Structure formats: C-alpha cells, structure tokens
Short mmCIF file of C-alpha atoms in Angstrom, two decimals:
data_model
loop_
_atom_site.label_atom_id
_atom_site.label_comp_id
_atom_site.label_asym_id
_atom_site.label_seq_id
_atom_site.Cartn_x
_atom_site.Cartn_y
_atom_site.Cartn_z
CA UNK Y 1 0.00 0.00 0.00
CA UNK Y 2 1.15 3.16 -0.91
CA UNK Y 3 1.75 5.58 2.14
CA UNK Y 4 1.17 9.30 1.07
CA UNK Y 5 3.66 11.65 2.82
CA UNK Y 6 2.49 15.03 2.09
CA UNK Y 7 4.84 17.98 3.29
CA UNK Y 8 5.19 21.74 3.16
CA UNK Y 9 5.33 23.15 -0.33
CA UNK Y 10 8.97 24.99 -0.91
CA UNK Y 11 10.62 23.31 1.57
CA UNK Y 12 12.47 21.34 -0.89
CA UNK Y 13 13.11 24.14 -3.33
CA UNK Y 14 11.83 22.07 -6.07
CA UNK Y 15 8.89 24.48 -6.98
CA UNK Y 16 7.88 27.62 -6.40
CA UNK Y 17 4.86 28.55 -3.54
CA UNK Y 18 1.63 30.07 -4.90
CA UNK Y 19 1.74 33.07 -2.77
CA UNK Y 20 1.16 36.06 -4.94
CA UNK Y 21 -1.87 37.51 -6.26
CA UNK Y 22 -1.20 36.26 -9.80
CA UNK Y 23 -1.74 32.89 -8.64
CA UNK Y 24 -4.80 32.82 -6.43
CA UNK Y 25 -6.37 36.63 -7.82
CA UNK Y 26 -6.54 37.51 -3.53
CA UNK Y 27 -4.61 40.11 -1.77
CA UNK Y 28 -2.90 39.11 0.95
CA UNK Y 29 -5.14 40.43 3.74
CA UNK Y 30 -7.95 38.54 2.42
CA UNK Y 31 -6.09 35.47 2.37
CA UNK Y 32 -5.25 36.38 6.03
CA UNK Y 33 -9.04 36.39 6.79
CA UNK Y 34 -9.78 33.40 5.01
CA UNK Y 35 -7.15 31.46 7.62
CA UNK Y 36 -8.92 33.17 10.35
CA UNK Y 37 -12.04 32.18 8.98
CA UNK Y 38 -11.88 28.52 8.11
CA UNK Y 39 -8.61 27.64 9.92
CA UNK Y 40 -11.11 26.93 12.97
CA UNK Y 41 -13.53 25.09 11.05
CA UNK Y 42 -10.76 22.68 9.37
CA UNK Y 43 -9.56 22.07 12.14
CA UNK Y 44 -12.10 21.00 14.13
CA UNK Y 45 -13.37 18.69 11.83
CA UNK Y 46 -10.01 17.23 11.00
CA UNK Y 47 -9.49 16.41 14.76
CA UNK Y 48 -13.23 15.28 15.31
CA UNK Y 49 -12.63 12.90 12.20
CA UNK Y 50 -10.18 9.78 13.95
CA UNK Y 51 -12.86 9.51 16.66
CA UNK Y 52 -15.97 9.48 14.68
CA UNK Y 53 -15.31 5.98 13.74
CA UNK Y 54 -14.52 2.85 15.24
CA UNK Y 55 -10.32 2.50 14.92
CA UNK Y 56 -7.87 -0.27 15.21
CA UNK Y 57 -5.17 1.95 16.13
CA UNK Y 58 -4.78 4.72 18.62
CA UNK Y 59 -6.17 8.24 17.44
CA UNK Y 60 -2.71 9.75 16.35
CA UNK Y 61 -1.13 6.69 14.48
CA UNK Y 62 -0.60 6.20 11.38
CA UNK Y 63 0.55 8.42 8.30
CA UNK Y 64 1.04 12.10 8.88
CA UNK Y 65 0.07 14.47 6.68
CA UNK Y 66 2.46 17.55 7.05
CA UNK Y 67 0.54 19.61 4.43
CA UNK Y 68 -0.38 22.57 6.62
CA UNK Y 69 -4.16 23.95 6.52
CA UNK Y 70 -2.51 27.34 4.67
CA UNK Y 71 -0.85 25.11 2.05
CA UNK Y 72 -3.88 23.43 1.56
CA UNK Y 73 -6.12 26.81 0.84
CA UNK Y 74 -3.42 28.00 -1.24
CA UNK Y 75 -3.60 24.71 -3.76
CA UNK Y 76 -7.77 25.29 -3.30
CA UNK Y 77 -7.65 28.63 -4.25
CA UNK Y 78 -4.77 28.03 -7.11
CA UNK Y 79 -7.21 25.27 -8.55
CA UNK Y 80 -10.60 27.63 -8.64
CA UNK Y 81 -9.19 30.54 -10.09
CA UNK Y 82 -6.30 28.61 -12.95
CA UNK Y 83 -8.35 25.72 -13.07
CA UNK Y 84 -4.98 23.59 -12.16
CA UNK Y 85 -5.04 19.49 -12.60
CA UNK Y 86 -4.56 18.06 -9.13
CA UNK Y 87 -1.77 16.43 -10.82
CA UNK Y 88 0.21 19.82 -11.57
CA UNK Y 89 -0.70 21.28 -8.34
CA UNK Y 90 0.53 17.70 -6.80
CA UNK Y 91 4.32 18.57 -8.29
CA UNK Y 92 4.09 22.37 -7.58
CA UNK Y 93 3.84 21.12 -4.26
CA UNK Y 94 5.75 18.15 -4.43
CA UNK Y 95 3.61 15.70 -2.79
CA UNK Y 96 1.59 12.69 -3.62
CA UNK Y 97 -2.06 13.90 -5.77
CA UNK Y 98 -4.39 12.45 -3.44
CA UNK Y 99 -3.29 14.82 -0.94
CA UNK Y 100 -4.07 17.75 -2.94
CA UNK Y 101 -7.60 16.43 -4.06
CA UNK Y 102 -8.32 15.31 -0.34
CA UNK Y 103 -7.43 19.26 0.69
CA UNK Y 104 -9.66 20.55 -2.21
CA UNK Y 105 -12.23 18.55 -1.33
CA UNK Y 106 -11.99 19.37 2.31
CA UNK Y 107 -12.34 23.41 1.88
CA UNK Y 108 -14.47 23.76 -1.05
CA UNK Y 109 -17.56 23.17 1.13
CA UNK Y 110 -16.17 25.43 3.58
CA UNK Y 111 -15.45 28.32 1.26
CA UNK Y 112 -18.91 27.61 -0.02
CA UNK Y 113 -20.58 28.18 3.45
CA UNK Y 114 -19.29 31.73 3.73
CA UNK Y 115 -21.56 33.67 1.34
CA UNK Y 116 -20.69 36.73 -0.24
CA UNK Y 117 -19.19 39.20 2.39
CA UNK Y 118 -21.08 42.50 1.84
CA UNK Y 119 -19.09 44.44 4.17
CA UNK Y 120 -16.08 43.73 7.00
CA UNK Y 121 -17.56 40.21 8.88
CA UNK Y 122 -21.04 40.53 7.27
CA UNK Y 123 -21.83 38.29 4.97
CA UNK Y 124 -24.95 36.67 3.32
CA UNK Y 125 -25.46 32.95 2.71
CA UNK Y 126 -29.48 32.73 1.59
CA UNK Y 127 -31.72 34.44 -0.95
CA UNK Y 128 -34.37 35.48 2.46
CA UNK Y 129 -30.98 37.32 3.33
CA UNK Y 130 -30.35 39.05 0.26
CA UNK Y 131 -33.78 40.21 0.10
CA UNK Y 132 -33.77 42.10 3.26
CA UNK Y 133 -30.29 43.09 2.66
CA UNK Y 134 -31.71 45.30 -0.19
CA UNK Y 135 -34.59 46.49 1.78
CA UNK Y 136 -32.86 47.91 4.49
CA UNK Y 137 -30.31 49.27 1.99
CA UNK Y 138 -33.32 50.40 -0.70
CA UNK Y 139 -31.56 49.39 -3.33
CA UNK Y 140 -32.37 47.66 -6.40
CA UNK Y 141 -31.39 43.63 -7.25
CA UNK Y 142 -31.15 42.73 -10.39
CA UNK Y 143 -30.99 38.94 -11.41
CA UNK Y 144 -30.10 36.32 -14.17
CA UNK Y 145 -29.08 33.36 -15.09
CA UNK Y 146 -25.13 31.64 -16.30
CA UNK Y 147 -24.61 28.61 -17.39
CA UNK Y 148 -21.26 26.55 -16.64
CA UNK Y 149 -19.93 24.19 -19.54
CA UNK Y 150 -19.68 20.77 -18.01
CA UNK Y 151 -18.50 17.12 -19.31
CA UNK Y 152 -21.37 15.30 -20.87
CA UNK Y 153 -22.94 12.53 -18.89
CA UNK Y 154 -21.96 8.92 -19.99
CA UNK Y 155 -24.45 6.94 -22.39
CA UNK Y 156 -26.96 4.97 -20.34
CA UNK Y 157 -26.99 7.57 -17.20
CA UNK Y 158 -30.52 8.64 -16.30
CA UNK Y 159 -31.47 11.42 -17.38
CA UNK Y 160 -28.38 12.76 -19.56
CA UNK Y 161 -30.68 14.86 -21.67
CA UNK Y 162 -31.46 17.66 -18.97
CA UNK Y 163 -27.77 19.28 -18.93
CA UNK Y 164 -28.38 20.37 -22.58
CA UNK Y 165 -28.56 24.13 -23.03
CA UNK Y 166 -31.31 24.14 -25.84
CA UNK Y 167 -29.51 28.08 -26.69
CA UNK Y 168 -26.01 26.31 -27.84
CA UNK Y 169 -26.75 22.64 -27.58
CA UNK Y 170 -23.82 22.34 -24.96
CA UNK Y 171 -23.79 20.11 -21.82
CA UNK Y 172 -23.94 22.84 -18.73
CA UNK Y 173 -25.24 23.60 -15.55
CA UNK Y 174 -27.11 26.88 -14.41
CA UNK Y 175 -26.68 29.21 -11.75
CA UNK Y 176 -28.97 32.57 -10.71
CA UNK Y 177 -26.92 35.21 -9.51
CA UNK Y 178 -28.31 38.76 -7.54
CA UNK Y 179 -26.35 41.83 -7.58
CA UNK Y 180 -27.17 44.72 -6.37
CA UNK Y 181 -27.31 48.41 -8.80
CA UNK Y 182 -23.39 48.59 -8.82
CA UNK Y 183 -23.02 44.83 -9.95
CA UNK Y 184 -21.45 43.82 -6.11
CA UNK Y 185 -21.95 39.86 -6.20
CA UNK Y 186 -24.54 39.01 -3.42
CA UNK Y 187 -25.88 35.89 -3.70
CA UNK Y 188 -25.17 32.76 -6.19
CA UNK Y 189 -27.78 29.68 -6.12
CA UNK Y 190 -26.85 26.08 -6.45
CA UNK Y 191 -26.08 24.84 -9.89
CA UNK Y 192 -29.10 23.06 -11.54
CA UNK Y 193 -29.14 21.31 -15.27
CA UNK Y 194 -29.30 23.78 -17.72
CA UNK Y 195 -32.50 22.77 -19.42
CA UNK Y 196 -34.18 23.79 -16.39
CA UNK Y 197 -35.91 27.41 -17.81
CA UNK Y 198 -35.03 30.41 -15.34
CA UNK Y 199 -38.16 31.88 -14.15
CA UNK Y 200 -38.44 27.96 -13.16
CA UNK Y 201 -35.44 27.76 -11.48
CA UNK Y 202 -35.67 30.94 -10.09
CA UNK Y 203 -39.67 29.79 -8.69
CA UNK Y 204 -38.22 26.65 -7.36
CA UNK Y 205 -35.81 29.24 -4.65
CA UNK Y 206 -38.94 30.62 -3.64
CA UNK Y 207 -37.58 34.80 -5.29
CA UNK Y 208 -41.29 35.10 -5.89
CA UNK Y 209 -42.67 34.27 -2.67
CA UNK Y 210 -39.55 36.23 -0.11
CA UNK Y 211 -40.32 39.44 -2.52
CA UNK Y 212 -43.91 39.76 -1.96
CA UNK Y 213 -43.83 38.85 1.80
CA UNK Y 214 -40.68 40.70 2.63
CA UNK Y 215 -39.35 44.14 2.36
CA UNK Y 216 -40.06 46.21 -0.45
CA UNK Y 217 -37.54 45.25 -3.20
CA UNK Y 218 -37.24 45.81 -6.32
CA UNK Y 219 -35.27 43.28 -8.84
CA UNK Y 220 -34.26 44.00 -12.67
CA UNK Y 221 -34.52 40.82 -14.50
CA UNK Y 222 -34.50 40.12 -18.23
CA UNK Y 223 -36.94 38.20 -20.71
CA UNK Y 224 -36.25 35.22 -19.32
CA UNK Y 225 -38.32 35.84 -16.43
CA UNK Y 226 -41.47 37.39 -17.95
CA UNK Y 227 -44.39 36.27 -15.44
CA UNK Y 228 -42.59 36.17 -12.65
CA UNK Y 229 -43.50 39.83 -11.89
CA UNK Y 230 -47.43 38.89 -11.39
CA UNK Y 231 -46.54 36.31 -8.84
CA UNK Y 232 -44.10 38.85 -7.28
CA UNK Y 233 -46.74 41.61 -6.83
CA UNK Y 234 -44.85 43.57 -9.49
CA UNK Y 235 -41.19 43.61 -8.21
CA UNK Y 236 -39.68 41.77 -10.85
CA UNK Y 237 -39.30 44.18 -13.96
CA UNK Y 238 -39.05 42.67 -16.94
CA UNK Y 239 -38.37 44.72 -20.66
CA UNK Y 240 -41.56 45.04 -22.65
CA UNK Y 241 -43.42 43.26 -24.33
CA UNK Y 242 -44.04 44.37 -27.95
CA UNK Y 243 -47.63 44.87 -28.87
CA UNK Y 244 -47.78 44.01 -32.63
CA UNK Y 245 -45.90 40.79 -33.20
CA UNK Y 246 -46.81 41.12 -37.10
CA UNK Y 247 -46.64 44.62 -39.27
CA UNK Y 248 -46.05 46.68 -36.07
CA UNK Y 249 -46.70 50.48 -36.61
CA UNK Y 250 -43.03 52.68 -36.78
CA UNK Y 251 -43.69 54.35 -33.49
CA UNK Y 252 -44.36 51.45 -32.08
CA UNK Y 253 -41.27 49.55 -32.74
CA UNK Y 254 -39.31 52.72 -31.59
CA UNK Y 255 -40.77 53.30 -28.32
CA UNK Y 256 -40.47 49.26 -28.01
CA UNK Y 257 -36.23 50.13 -28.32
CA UNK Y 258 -36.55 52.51 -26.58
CA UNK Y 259 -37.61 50.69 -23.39
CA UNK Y 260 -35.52 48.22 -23.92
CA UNK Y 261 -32.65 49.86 -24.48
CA UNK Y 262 -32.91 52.02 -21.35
CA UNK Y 263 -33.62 48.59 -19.31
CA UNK Y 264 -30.61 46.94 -20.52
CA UNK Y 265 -28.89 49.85 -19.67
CA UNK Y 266 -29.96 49.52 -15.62
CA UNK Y 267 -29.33 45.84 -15.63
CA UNK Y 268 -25.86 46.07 -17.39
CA UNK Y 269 -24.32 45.54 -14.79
CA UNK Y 270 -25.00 42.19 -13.28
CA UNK Y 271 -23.09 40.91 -16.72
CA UNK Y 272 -20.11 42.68 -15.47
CA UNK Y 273 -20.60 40.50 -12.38
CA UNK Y 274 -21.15 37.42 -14.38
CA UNK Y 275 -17.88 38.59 -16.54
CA UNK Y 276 -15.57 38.74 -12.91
CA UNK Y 277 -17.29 35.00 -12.05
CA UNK Y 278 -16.06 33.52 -15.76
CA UNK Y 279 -12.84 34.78 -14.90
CA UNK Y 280 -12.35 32.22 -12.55
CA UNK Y 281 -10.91 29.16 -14.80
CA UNK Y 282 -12.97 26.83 -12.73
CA UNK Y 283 -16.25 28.18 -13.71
CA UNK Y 284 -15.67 28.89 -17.56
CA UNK Y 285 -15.67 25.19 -18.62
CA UNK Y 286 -15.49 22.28 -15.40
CA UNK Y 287 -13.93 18.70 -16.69
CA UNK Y 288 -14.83 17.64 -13.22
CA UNK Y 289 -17.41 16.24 -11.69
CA UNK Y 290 -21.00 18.03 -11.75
CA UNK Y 291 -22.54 17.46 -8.33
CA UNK Y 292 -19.21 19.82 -7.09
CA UNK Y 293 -20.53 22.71 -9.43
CA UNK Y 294 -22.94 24.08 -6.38
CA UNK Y 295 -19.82 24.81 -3.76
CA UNK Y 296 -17.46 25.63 -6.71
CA UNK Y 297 -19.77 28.62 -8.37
CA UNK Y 298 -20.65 29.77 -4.26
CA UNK Y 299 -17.11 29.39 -3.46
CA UNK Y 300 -15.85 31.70 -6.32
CA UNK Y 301 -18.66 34.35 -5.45
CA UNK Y 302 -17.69 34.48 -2.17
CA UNK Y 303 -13.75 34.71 -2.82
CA UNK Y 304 -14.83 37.65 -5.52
CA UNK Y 305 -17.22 39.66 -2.74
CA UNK Y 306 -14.52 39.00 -0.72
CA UNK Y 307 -12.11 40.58 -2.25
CA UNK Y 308 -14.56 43.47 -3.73
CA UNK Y 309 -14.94 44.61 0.12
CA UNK Y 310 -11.52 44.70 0.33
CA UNK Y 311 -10.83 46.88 -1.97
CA UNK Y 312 -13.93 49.33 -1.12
CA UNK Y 313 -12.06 49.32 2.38
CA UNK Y 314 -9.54 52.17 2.88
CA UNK Y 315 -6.19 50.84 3.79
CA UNK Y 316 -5.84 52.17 7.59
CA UNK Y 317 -8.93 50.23 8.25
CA UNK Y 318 -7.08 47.11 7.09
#
C-alpha cells in the first residue's frame, strides 16, 4: 500500500509557492481572513474525524500528513481561479495527488458556506438574506441566469438529456446570480441542469414568494423571467413586451427600443458580475465532476465579494 507523505510546499526548493496575487487573484489580507475564517472550522473537523469511527489503532497513528491547513487553501484557491489538474498542483507542491484532491475537497464546502461578504464580517449565505439586505439598503437587485460548460454525462446515465442548453446545444449547468445596482456579487444559487428554464429555477428558490412577503424590493430581471412579476406583486421588472408581433406600426417599434434599451442599460451591470465570475478558470468550462458545481460557483462568489470589500475598504482600516 502506498503511504502518502504530504509535506510543506517549498521546503524542498523544487517548486515555487503560490503566494502572490497572480496565482490565487486575492490580496494578501484577504487570504489572512480566510485562515482566520476557516482555519477553525478545518480544524475542528479534521481532529473530530479519527474519533468518529470505530479505529484499530490509537487516534494519532498512522501516516502524517504535514501539508499545513494554509498550504492546503493555497492549492484550493490556485485550482478555482487557474483551473490547475490536481496532478500539476501535486508537483508544484511536491507531494503525492491524493493529498491535494483530499485538501480541495476538504475546503471547497467550507469556502462555499461563507456567502458573499457585503461588508467587513457581514456576509450573506441565503436568498431570504439578500432580500432584506436590499430592503434595508433600498436598493435595487437585479438577477439572471449563467450557465457553466460541463462534461457530458456517460451513455446509459438517467437522465443525460437535462444538462443540454437548448440556446447552444452544450452540456452545462445553471446558476442565478443577484447583484445589487453597482453589480457587487450578493448571492449565487446552487447549480441546476441547464435545461431547467429560469423563471423555473428561479420559482423553485422561492424569489417570488420572499419578494412579496418581505421588504419592499425591487429586482431588474430580463426576458427570461417574464411572469414572474405577477406572482411577485410587481417587483420583478421585466423589458416590454411588444404589442404588434406582425406589421407593427413605426412608433411602435421605436418606443419598443426605446424601453428596452434604457432597461438593458440599468441591468448592465450584473453581466459585469457574471464577466468577474467567468474569470475564474474553474467556472468557464469544469472537466470535473458536476454534483461539485454548487460549492465551486458559491465558493468563487464568495472569494470575488470578498475581495470586492476589500478593496472598497480604505487601507488604515485594514
């Protein structure tokens, strides 16, 4: 059996440490707040692991993994934003590859749990959050929908049809993401198949029921959620529909562009957001597997709120 001694990146010279902004796209005082953050939570479950099973050895024995918890975000955070094999981060670190796909797999979840950080140690990790967030800030939301290229499902699986996106007749997976009027990243849902429509997917998180019972909010949303406005009590704004589908009158048509030009305009920016999110390598076409696409896209949209309130914070607050 193969024993897997992981230890410290750089100690043997052999490769370089990812440590700079470059690699991970993080300043350093977020990445400081990030060990502050999950260091806890790591460890606690890594510690409560050896005794939550029955053992034939003394808790303690065995291998030791000397890949420390800051190593291990580091090759996490290197992987989401390059989209790095395990196998290359495996060498850049010069330990065995199950080590670094163990750590990944240990901290996605985590950085998945955080939200997105709307200001200094406030951060928001549902859509019933969001929603009041916006309230008590009267500002505007505006939503849509991104899909994630993903490996197509092997012949025979059940249901292999549902992750094609009828638009480009690629295998994907959909997210919804809410920004708020200055395209700040505040809230990403779980990934679903693509062929699910987005006023459906957006019905099945309940947007339709938390705006008409909560706080006065109102959310920009384009044509793909048409009718999910009259469930809403008229929050959701849609662009307009046009009148004359056949031989439509000049005025017409014009004050049609009109509108919808100057509604594109106000929702412009949650594509900006969407842009920063495909910058991430991890979310602009996954060879992995697809039930990790939920934590990977909430991961990334916390690391890039994250970082976003970092910058909007002046330096002697830091």
């Amino acid at each position: 059996m193969i024993v897997d001694h992981g230890f410290r990146g750089g100690d043997s010279g052999a490769c370089s440490h990812p440590s700079e902004p470059a690699d991970h796209g993080l300043v350093q005082e977020v990445i400081a707040e990030l060990v502050a953050e999950i260091g806890p939570l790591w460890h606690e479950r890594h510690h409560a692991l050896p005794t939550s099973r029955s053992r034939r050895r003394a808790v303690g024995a065995g291998a030791q993994h000397k890949l420390v918890f800051v190593d291990r975000l580091l090759a996490a955070l290197v992987h989401l934003r390059h989209g790095v094999t395990h196998d290359l981060l495996a060498c850049w670190f010069n330990i065995n590859r199950s080590t670094i796909t163990r750590a990944i797999g240990e901290l996605r979840p985590l950085l998945a749990a955080r939200g997105c950080t709307v200001a200094p140690g406030t951060g928001l990790r549902t859509l019933a959050e969001v929603i009041d967030h916006l309230g008590a800030s009267r500002q505007a939301g505006i939503i849509d929908g991104t899909e994630i290229r993903v490996r197509r499902p092997a012949a025979g699986c059940k249901d292999r049809e549902k992750f094609i996106f009828g638009k480009n007749k690629q295998n994907a997976v959909k997210s919804m993401v809410v920004t708020d009027a200055a395209g700040r990243l505040l809230f990403c849902s779980p990934a679903e198949p693509a062929s699910c429509a987005d006023i459906t997917h957006a019905r099945q998180l309940g947007l339709a029921k938390l705006l008409a019972d909560g706080p006065y909010v109102k959310v920009l949303a384009d044509v793909g959620y048409q009718g999910l406005g009259a469930q809403a009590g008229g929050r959701v704004v849609t662009p307009p529909h046009l009148k004359f589908k056949k031989n439509a009158p000049d005025w017409c048509e014009e004050m049609y562009e009109r509108q919808r030009k100057a509604h594109s305009s106000r929702r412009i920016r949650v594509e900006h957001g969407l842009a920063h999110l495909k910058n991430w390598r991890a979310l602009a076409c996954h060879l992995g597997r697809r039930e990790h696409m939920s934590d990977i896209v909430q991961a990334v949209a916390g690391l890039l709120s994250h970082q976003r309130t970092a910058d909007l914070v002046p330096a002697r607050q830091m």
